[in-house]
Short mmCIF file of C-alpha atoms in Angstrom, two decimals:
data_model
loop_
_atom_site.label_atom_id
_atom_site.label_comp_id
_atom_site.label_asym_id
_atom_site.label_seq_id
_atom_site.Cartn_x
_atom_site.Cartn_y
_atom_site.Cartn_z
CA MET A 201 100.63 -25.92 50.95
CA TRP A 202 100.18 -28.23 48.00
CA VAL A 203 102.51 -30.56 46.12
CA ALA A 204 101.70 -31.54 42.54
CA PRO A 205 100.79 -35.23 42.23
CA THR A 206 103.77 -35.81 39.92
CA HIS A 207 106.12 -34.65 42.69
CA ARG A 208 104.62 -36.47 45.68
CA GLN A 209 106.49 -39.16 47.61
CA ARG A 210 109.80 -37.46 46.76
CA GLY A 211 110.35 -35.52 49.97
CA MET A 212 109.02 -32.21 48.65
CA GLY A 213 106.47 -31.88 51.46
CA LYS A 214 109.17 -32.32 54.09
CA ILE A 215 111.34 -29.72 52.37
CA LEU A 216 108.46 -27.24 52.33
CA VAL A 217 107.56 -27.83 55.98
CA GLN A 218 111.21 -27.59 57.02
CA SER A 219 111.40 -24.26 55.17
CA LEU A 220 108.46 -23.06 57.26
CA PHE A 221 110.22 -24.19 60.44
CA ASP A 222 113.36 -22.33 59.36
CA TRP A 223 111.38 -19.18 58.59
CA ALA A 224 109.51 -19.38 61.91
CA ALA A 225 112.82 -19.68 63.77
CA THR A 226 113.93 -16.34 62.30
CA LYS A 227 110.74 -14.78 63.69
CA ALA A 228 111.17 -16.31 67.16
CA ARG A 229 107.88 -18.19 66.84
CA GLN A 230 107.17 -20.80 69.48
CA GLU A 231 104.35 -22.75 67.89
CA MET A 232 102.96 -23.47 64.43
CA TYR A 233 99.38 -24.40 63.57
CA LEU A 234 97.90 -25.80 60.39
CA PHE A 235 94.66 -27.16 59.05
CA VAL A 236 94.59 -30.29 56.89
CA GLY A 237 91.71 -32.13 55.29
CA ALA A 238 90.34 -34.86 57.54
CA HIS A 239 90.26 -37.06 54.41
CA ASN A 240 93.92 -36.37 53.55
CA GLN A 241 95.66 -39.19 55.39
CA ALA A 242 98.93 -38.77 53.46
CA ALA A 243 99.30 -35.13 54.49
CA GLN A 244 98.36 -35.93 58.08
CA ALA A 245 101.04 -38.64 58.13
CA LEU A 246 103.62 -36.19 56.75
CA TYR A 247 102.80 -33.59 59.40
CA ALA A 248 102.77 -36.20 62.18
CA SER A 249 106.18 -37.47 61.03
CA MET A 250 107.46 -33.92 61.49
CA GLY A 251 106.13 -33.63 65.03
CA PHE A 252 102.69 -32.09 64.48
CA LEU A 253 99.91 -33.32 66.76
CA PRO A 254 96.14 -32.98 66.34
CA THR A 255 94.61 -30.38 68.64
CA GLY A 256 91.13 -31.92 68.58
CA ARG A 257 89.73 -28.87 66.79
CA SER A 258 88.03 -29.29 63.42
CA GLU A 259 85.90 -27.12 61.19
CA PRO A 260 84.15 -27.33 57.84
CA LEU A 261 85.45 -25.40 54.85
CA PRO A 262 83.41 -22.20 54.44
CA TRP A 263 82.85 -22.86 50.72
CA ASP A 264 82.07 -26.58 51.15
CA PRO A 265 80.80 -27.58 54.61
CA ALA A 266 80.92 -31.25 53.60
CA ILE A 267 84.73 -31.07 53.74
CA ILE A 268 86.20 -31.02 57.25
CA ASP A 269 89.64 -29.70 58.14
CA ILE A 270 91.42 -30.73 61.33
CA GLU A 271 93.90 -28.55 63.18
CA MET A 272 97.40 -29.75 64.05
CA THR A 273 100.13 -27.99 66.01
CA GLN A 274 103.86 -28.24 66.50
CA LYS A 275 105.83 -26.63 69.30
CA LEU A 276 108.82 -25.18 67.51
CA GLY A 277 112.24 -26.30 68.57
CA THR A 278 110.91 -29.86 68.96
CA SER A 279 110.80 -30.82 65.27
CA LEU A 280 111.71 -34.44 64.63
CA THR A 281 113.73 -33.23 61.63
CA ALA A 282 116.05 -31.05 63.72
#
């Protein structure tokens, strides 16, 4: 997921994540996982505000091992936006 810089800080990220929650609910999913750049504090804060928690797992990007992604998870049905 990516939001253009000109549209950041306007709630677009929350709308996109909520859309994913809504879609997952139609598929009876119980948990959602994502990877986010360890350097991307703004995205991590967005996901945390929506109930995602770090799993402790991280891995480098295959095409650029200098960039590390961290995994976050959210048990569905527990969203802070619900």
